[in-house]
Coordinates of C-alpha atoms in Angstrom, one line a residue:
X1 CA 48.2 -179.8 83.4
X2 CA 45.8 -176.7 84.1
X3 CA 46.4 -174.5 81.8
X4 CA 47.2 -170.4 82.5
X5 CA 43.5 -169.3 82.4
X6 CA 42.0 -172.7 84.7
X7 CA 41.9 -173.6 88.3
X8 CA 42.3 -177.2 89.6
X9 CA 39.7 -179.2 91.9
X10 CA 42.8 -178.3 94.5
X11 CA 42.7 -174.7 93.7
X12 CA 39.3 -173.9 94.6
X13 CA 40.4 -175.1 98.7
X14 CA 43.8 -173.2 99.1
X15 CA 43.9 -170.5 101.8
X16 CA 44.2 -167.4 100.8
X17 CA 46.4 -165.8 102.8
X18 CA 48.3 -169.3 103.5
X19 CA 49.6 -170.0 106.9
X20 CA 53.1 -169.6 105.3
X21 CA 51.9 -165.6 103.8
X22 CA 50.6 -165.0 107.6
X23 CA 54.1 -166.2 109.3
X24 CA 55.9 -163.5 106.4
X25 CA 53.6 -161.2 106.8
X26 CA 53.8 -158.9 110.7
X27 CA 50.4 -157.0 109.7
X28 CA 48.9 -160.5 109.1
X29 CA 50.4 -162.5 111.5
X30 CA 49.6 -159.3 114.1
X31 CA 45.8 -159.6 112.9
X32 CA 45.8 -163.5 113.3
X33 CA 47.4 -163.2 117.0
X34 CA 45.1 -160.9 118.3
X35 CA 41.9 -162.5 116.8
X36 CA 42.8 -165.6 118.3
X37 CA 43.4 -163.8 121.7
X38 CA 40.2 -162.1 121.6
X39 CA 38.3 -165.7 120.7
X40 CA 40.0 -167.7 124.2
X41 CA 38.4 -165.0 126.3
X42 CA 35.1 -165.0 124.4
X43 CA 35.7 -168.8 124.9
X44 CA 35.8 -169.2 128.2
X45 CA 32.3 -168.0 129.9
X46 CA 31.1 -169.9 127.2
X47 CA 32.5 -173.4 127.7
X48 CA 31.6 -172.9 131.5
X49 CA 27.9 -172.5 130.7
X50 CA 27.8 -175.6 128.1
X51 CA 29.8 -177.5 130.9
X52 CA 26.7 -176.3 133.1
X53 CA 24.4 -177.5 130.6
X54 CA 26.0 -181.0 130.0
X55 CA 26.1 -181.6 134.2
X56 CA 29.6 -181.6 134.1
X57 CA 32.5 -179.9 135.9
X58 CA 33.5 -176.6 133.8
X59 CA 37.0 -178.0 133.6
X60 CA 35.6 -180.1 130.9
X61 CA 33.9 -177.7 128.6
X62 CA 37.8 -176.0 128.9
X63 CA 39.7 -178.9 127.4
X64 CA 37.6 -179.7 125.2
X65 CA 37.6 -176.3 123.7
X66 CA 41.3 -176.3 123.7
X67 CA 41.4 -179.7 122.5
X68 CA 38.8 -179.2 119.7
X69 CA 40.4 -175.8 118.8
X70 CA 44.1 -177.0 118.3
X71 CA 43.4 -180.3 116.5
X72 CA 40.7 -178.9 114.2
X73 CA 43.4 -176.0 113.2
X74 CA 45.2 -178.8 111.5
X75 CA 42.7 -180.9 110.8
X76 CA 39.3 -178.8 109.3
X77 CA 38.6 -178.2 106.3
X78 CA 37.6 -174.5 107.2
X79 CA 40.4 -171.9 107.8
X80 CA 39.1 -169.4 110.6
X81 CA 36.3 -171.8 112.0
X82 CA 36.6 -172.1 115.7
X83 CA 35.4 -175.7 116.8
X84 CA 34.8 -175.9 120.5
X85 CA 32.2 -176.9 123.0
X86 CA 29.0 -176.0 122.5
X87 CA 25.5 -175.7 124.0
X88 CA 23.7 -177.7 120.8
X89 CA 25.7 -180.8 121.6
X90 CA 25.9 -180.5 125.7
X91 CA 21.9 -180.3 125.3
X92 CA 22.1 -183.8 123.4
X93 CA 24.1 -185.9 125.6
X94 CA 23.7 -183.9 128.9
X95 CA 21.1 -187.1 129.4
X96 CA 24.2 -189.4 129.4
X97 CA 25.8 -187.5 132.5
X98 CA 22.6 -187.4 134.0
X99 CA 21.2 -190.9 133.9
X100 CA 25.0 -193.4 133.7
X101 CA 27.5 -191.0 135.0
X102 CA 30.9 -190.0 133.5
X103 CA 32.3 -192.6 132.0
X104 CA 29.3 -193.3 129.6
X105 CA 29.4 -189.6 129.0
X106 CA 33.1 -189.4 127.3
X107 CA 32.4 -193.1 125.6
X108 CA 29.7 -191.5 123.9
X109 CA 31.7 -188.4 122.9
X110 CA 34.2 -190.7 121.4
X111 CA 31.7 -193.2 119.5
X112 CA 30.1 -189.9 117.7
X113 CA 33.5 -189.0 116.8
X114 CA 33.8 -192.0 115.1
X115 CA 30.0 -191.7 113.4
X116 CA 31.3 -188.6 112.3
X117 CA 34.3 -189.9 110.8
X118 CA 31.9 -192.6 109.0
X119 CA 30.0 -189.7 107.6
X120 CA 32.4 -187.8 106.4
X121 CA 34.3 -190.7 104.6
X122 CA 30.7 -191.7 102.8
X123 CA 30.6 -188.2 101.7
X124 CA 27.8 -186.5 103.9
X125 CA 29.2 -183.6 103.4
X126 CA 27.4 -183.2 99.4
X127 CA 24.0 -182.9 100.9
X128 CA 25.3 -179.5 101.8
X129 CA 23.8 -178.5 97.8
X130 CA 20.6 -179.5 99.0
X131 CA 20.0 -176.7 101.5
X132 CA 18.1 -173.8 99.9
X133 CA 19.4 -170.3 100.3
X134 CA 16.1 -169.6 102.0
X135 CA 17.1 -172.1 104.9
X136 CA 20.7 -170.5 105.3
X137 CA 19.3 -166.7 105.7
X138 CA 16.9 -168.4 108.9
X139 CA 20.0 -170.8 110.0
X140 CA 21.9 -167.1 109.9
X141 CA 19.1 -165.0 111.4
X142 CA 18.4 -167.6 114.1
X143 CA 21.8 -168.0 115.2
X144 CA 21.9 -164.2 115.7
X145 CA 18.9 -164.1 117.8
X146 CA 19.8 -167.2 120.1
X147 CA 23.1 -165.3 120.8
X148 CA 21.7 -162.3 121.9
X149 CA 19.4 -164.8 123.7
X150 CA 22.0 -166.4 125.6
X151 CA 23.2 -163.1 126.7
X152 CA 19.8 -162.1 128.8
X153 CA 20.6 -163.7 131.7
X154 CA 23.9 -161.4 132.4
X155 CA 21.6 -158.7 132.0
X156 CA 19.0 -159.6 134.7
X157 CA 18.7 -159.5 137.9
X158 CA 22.6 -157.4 137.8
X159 CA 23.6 -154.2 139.1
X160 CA 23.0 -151.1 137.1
X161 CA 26.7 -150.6 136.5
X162 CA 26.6 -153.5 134.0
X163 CA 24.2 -151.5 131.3
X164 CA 26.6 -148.1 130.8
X165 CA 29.5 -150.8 130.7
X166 CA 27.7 -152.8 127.6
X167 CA 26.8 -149.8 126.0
X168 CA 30.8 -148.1 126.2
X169 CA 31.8 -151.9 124.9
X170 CA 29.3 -151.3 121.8
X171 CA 30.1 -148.0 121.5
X172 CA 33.8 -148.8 121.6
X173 CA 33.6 -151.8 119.0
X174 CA 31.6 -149.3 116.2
X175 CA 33.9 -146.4 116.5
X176 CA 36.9 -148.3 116.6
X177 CA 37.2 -149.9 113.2
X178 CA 36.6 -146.4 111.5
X179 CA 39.4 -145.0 113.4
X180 CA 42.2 -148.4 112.9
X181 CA 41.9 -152.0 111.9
X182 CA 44.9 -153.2 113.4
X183 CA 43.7 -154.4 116.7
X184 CA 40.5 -156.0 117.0
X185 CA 37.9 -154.1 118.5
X186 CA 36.7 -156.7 120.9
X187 CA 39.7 -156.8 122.2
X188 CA 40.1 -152.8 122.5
X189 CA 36.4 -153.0 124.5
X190 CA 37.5 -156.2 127.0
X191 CA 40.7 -154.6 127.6
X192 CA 39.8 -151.3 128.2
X193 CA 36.0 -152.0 130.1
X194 CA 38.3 -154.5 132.2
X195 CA 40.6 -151.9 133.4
X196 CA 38.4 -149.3 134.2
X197 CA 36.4 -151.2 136.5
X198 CA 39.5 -152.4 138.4
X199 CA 40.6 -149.1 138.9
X200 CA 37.7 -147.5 139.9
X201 CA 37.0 -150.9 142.1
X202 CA 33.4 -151.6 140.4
X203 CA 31.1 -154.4 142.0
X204 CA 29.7 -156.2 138.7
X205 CA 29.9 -159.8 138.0
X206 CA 33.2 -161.5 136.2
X207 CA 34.2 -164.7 134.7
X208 CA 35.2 -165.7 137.9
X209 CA 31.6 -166.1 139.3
X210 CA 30.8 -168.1 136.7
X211 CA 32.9 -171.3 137.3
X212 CA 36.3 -172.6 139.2
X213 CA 39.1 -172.5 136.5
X214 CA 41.3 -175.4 136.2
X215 CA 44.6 -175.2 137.6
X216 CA 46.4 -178.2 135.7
X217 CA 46.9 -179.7 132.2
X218 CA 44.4 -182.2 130.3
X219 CA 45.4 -186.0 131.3
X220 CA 44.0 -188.8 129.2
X221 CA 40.8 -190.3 130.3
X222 CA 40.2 -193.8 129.0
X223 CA 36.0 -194.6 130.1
X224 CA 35.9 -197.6 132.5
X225 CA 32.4 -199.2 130.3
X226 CA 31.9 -202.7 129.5
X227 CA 32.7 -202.9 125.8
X228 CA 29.2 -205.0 124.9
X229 CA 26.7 -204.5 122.8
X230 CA 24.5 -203.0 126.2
X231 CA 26.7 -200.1 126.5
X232 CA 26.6 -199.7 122.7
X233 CA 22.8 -200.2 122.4
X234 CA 22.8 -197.1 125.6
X235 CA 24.9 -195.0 124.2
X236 CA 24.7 -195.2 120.0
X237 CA 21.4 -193.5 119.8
X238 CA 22.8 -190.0 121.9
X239 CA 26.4 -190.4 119.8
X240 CA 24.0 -190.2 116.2
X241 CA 22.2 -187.4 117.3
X242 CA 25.5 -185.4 118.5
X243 CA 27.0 -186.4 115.2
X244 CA 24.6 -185.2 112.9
X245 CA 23.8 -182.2 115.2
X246 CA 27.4 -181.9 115.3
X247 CA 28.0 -181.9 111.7
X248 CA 25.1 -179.7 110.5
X249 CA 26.1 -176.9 112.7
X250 CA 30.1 -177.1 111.5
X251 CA 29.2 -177.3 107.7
X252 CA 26.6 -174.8 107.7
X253 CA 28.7 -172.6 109.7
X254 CA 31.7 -173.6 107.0
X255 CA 29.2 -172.8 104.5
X256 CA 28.8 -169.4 106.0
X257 CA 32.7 -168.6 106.1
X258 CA 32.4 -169.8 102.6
X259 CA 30.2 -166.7 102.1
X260 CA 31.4 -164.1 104.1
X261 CA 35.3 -164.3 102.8
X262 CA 34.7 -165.8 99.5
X263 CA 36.8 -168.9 99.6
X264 CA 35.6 -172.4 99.2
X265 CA 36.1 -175.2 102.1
X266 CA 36.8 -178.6 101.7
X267 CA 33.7 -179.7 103.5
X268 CA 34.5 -183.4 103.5
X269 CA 37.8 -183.0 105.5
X270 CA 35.5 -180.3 107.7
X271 CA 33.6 -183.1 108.6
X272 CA 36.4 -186.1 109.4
X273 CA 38.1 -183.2 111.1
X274 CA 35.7 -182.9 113.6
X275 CA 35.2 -186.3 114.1
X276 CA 38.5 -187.0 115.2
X277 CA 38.6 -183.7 117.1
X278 CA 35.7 -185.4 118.8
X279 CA 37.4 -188.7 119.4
X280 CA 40.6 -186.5 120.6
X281 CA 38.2 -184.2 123.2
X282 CA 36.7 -187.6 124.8
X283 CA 40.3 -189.3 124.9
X284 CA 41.3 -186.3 127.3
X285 CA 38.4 -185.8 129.1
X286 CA 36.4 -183.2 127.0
X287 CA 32.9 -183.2 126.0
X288 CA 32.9 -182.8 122.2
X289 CA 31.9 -179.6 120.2
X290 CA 31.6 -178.5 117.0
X291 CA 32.2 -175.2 115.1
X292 CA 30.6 -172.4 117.2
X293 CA 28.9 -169.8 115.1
X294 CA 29.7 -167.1 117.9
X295 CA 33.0 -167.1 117.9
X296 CA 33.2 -168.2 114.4
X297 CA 31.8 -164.7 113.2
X298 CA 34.1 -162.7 116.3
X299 CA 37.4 -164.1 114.7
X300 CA 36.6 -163.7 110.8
X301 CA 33.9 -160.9 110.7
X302 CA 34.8 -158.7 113.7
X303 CA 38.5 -159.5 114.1
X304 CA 38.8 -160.5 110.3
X305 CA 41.4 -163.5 110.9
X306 CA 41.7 -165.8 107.6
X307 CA 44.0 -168.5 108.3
X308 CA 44.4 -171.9 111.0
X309 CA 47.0 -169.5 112.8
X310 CA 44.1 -167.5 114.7
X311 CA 42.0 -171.1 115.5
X312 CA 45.3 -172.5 116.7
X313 CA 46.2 -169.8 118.9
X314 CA 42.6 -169.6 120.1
X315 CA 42.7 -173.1 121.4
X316 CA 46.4 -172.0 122.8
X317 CA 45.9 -169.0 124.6
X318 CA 42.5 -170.6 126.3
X319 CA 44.8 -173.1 127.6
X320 CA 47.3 -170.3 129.1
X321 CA 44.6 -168.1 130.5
X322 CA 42.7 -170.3 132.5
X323 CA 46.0 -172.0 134.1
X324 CA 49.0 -169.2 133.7
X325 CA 46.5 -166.2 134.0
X326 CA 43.4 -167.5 135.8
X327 CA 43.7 -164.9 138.1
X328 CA 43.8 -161.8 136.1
X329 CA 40.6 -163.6 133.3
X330 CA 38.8 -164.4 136.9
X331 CA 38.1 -160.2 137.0
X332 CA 37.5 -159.8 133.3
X333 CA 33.9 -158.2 133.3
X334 CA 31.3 -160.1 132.0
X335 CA 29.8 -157.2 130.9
X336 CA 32.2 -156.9 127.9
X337 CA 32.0 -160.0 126.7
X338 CA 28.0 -159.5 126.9
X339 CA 29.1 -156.7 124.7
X340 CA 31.2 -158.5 122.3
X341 CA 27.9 -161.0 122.2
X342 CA 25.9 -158.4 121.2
X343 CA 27.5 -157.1 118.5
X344 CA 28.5 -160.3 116.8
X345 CA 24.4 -160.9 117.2
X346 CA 23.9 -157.6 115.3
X347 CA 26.9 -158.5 112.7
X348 CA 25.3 -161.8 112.1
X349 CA 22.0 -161.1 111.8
X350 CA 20.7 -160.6 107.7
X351 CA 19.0 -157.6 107.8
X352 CA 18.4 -157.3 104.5
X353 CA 16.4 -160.4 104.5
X354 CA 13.9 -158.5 106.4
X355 CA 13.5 -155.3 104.6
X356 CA 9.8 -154.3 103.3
X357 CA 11.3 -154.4 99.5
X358 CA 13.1 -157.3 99.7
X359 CA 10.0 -159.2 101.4
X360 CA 8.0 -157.4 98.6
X361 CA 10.1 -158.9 96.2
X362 CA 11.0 -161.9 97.7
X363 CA 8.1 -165.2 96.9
X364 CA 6.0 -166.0 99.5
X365 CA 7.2 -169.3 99.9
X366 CA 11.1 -168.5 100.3
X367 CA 10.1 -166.3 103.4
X368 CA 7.8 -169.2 104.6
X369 CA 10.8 -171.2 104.8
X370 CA 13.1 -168.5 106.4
X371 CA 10.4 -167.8 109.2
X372 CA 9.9 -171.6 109.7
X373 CA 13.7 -172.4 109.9
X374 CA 13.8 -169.3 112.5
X375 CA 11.2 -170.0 114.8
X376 CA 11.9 -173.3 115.3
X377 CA 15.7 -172.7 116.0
X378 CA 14.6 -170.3 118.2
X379 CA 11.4 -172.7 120.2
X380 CA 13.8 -175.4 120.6
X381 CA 17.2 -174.1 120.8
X382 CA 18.0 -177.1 118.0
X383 CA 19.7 -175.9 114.7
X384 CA 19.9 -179.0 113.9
X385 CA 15.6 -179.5 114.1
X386 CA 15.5 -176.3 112.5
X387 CA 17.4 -176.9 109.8
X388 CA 15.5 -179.7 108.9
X389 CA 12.3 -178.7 109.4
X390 CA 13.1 -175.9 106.8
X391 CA 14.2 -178.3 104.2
X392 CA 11.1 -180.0 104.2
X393 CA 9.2 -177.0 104.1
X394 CA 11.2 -176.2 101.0
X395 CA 10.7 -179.3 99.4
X396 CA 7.4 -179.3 100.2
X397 CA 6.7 -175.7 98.2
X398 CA 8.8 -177.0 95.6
X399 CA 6.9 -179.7 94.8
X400 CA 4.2 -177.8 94.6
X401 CA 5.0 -175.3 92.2
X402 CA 6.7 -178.2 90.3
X403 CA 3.4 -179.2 89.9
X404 CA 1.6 -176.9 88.2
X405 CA 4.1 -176.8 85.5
X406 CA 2.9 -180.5 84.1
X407 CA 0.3 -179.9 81.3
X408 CA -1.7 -182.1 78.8
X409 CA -2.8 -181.3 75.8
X410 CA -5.7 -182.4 73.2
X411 CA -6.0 -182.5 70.0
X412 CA -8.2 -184.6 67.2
X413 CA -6.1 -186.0 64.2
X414 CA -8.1 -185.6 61.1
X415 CA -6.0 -187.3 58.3
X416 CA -5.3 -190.2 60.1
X417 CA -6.6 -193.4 58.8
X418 CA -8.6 -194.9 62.0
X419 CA -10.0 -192.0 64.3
X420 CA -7.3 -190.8 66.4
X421 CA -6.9 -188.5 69.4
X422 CA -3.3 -187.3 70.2
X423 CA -2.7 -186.1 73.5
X424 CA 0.9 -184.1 74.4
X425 CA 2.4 -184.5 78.0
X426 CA 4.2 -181.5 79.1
X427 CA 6.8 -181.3 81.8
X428 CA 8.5 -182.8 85.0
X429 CA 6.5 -186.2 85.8
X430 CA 6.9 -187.0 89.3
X431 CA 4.8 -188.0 92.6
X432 CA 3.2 -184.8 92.8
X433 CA 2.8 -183.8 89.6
X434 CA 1.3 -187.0 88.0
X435 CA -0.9 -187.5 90.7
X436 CA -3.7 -185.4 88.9
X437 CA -2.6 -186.7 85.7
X438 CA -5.3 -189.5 84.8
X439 CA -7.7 -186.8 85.1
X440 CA -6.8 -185.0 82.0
X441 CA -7.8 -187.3 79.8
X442 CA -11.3 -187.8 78.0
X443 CA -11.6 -192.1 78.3
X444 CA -15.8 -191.9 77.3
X445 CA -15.6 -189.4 74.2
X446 CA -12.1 -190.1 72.5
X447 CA -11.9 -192.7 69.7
X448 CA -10.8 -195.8 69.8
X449 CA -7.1 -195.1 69.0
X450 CA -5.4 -192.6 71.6
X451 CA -1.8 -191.6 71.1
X452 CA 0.0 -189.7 73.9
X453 CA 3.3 -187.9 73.0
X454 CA 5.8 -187.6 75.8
X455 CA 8.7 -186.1 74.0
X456 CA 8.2 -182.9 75.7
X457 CA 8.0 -184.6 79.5
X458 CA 10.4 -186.3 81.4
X459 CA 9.3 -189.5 84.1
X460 CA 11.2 -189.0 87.1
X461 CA 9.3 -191.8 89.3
X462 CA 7.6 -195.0 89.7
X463 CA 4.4 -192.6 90.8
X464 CA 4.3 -191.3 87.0
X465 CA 4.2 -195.2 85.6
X466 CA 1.8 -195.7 87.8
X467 CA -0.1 -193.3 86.7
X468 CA 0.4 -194.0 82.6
X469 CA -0.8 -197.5 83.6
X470 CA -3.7 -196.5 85.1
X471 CA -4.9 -194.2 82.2
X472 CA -4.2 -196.9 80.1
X473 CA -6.1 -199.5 81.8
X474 CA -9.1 -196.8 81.5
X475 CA -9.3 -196.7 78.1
X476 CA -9.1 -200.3 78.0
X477 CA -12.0 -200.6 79.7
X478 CA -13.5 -198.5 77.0
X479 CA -12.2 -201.1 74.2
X480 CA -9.7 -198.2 72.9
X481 CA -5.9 -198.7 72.5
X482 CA -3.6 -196.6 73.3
X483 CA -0.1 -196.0 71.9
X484 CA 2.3 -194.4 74.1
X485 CA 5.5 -192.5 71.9
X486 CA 8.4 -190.4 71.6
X487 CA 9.7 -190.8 75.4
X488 CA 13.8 -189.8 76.0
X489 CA 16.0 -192.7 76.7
X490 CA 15.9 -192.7 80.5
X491 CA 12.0 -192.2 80.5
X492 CA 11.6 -194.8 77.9
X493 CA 14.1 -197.6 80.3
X494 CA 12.1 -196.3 83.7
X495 CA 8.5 -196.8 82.0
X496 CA 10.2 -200.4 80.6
X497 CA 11.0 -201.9 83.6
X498 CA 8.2 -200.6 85.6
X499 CA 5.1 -201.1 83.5
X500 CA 2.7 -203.2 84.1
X501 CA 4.6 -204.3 87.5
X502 CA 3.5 -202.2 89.8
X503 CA 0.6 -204.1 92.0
X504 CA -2.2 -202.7 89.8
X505 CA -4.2 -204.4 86.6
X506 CA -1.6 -204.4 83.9
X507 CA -0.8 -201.9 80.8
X508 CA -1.7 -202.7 77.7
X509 CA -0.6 -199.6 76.2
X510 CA 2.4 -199.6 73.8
X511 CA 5.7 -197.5 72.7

């Protein structure tokens, strides 16, 4: 039993508030209602444009987002997270529409629900630790800049009613939290920018220009493809990519939450959640998703919902206002959701990470990494590609400095019997470190007996035995013997079963 003072593994992933404090609680539950009410409208241009993107009707990018958004409320691993369709995973398998139709499109959805599920029950989920805070400060700042990105086009080529209409929504969403809390800002801007351009009969484009709402309920879709290993050779390599892409973007936006509200996720349900949310969106028709960092940061950061309730009703009231209200969303100005957009971009961006003094302070290589994982989010649209590129980077500059820190030192023994030199290895022994290793060492002018001390060092890799072979078969060469001592345990049973077997002349060198 944990005692008074301790937490359990279980603690760490228990909502706070729980769905049960929200349903007691009419301030909560109020809060959690309206966040979700302000997400289905934010929703809804959205899942039309990724629709667009994927070739498909918008219909599709609507289940699916009401599919992903319900299930995944019961399912994540990530209270507050809205999963839904989005425009990283429409860009992977909008060549499935394109090139085999339909059918192929929502088997594929479904088979990277099911790689997902794979994933997450193999634990994919722990490389999360590997991501450097440097890549999560460009993930963040890039996300910020593609939404205001994606919000361009609504300003171009529009009337000039549109830009005094963004800037009341902005104005409206920074005033209004100082004055009350209590209803979302968003949805103070929508509401009220919505209204006044219906009653002063405005001409500026709506929701309804961007797509035919459907006017009936999911129905279950089952793909009419040959189940062979053809239609699984066509579409596996599109289903990896939208599961990984997939999965990436939902557990570094999870990770995000993580930050922002100061709770922990259970990232391993996170990511069998969205597999089956996945497999659930294709069995009705939908097009798969994933969280959506958008909408993620307008129902915890703007609206400040903290519980399933607000992802639940999200997926719920997008459902009722494209079929019970299509009408009345139809004339919902874009230009206040462009708003909405804008501010979340703002929100969401780090700007601290950009500051002269924290730059000043900051290494060079962390902001290498930051500007890499940023500009190529941004050049190809891909967090996913991003993402990785910037680990890389990262590992690459860590390697590096690792490096340096290896060290060798010399020194003659004078009381020793036979001439000796002693030589002391210093530090992490690895690829890049050891590779410069067999340069340290004097093979012409030391005497015949060389000792080399590696109780200070530790061999991480079959690079470093390599390399202690090599500087032994050197002096060898030279007629001198060489005694290597004092290695830890797990050196001592890498160095064992590695020396002398590793393609090169064989070590005579002992320990």
């Amino acid at each position: 039993m944990a005692s008074a003072g301790t937490s359990t593994r279980n603690d760490r992933y228990t909502a706070d508030p729980s769905v049960l404090t929200a349903l007691r609680s009419p301030r909560i539950l109020t809060r959690e209602v309206l966040a979700g009410l302000v997400v289905a409208m934010a929703l809804i241009p959205e899942a039309i444009s990724f629709s667009i993107i994927a070739g498909v009707d918008p219909r599709v990018g609507l289940f699916s987002s009401f599919v992903m958004a319900v299930s995944i409320a019961f399912l994540g691993g990530r209270p507050a997270m809205i999963t839904a369709a989005t425009g990283a995973v429409a860009l992977v398998i909008a060549p499935v529409m394109r090139d085999y139709g339909m059918d192929y499109f929502i088997a594929t959805v479904i088979l990277a629900g099911i790689f997902q599920v794979a994933l997450g029950v193999l634990g994919v989920a722990k490389l999360m630790r590997f991501i450097p805070r440097s890549v999560m400060v460009g993930f963040v700042n890039s996300l910020a800049i593609l939404i205001f990105v994606a919000q361009v086009p609504n300003l171009l080529g529009v009337p000039w009613l549109v830009y005094p209409l963004v800037a009341v929504g902005i104005i409206i969403m920074v005033v209004m939290p100082r004055m009350t809390k209590v209803i979302p800002a968003p949805l103070v801007a929508i509401v009220l920018i919505t209204v006044a351009v219906v009653v002063m009969g405005l001409s500026v484009p709506n929701v309804g220009g961007q797509g035919e709402l459907p006017r009936s309920l999911p129905e279950l879709f089952v793909p009419n493809v040959p189940l062979t290993w053809e239609t699984f050779a066509i579409i596996a390599p599109f289903s990896i990519a939208m599961a990984l892409v997939g999965l990436l973007e939902s557990l570094m936006t999870a990770k995000l939450v993580d930050d922002i509200t100061d709770t922990h996720s259970h990232k391993t349900r996170e990511s069998i959640g969205q597999g089956i949310s996945n497999v659930l969106s294709g069995i009705f028709g939908g097009m798969g998703g994933c969280a959506m960092i958008g909408q993620t940061m307008i129902n915890v950061k703007a609206s400040g919902a903290r519980t399933r309730i607000s992802t639940f009703l999200a997926g719920v009231f997008l459902l009722i206002l494209v079929l019970v209200l299509g009408d009345i969303v139809a004339i919902i100005p874009m230009a206040a959701l462009v708003a909405v957009m804008i501010m979340v971009s703002v929100a969401t961006f780090d700007w601290h990470s950009i500051r002269p003094s924290t730059l000043k302070r900051m290494p060079v290589g962390e902001t290498i990494v930051m500007v890499a994982t940023v500009v190529v989010v941004v050049l190809t649209h891909n967090l996913a590609i991003g993402v990785l590129v910037g680990v890389i980077a990262a590992m690459i500059i860590f390697a590096r400095r690792v490096a340096h820190f290896a060290t060798v030192t010399r020194a003659i023994d004078p009381e020793a019997n036979v001439p000796t030199v002693n030589y002391t290895v210093s530090g992490e022994l690895f690829f890049a470190s050891s590779n410069d290793l067999t340069t340290q060492f004097e093979y012409a002018d030391d005497p015949d007996r060389v000792v080399i001390d590696m109780s200070d060092s530790h061999i991480w890799d079959a690079s470093t035995v390599a390399a202690l072979d090599a500087i032994a078969t050197k002096y060898e060469r030279h007629g001198k013997r060489v005694v290597i001592e004092r290695m830890n345990e797990a050196s001592s049973r890498m160095h064992s079963r590695l020396a002398g077997k590793l393609g090169g002349e064989s070590s005579g060198a002992s320990h």
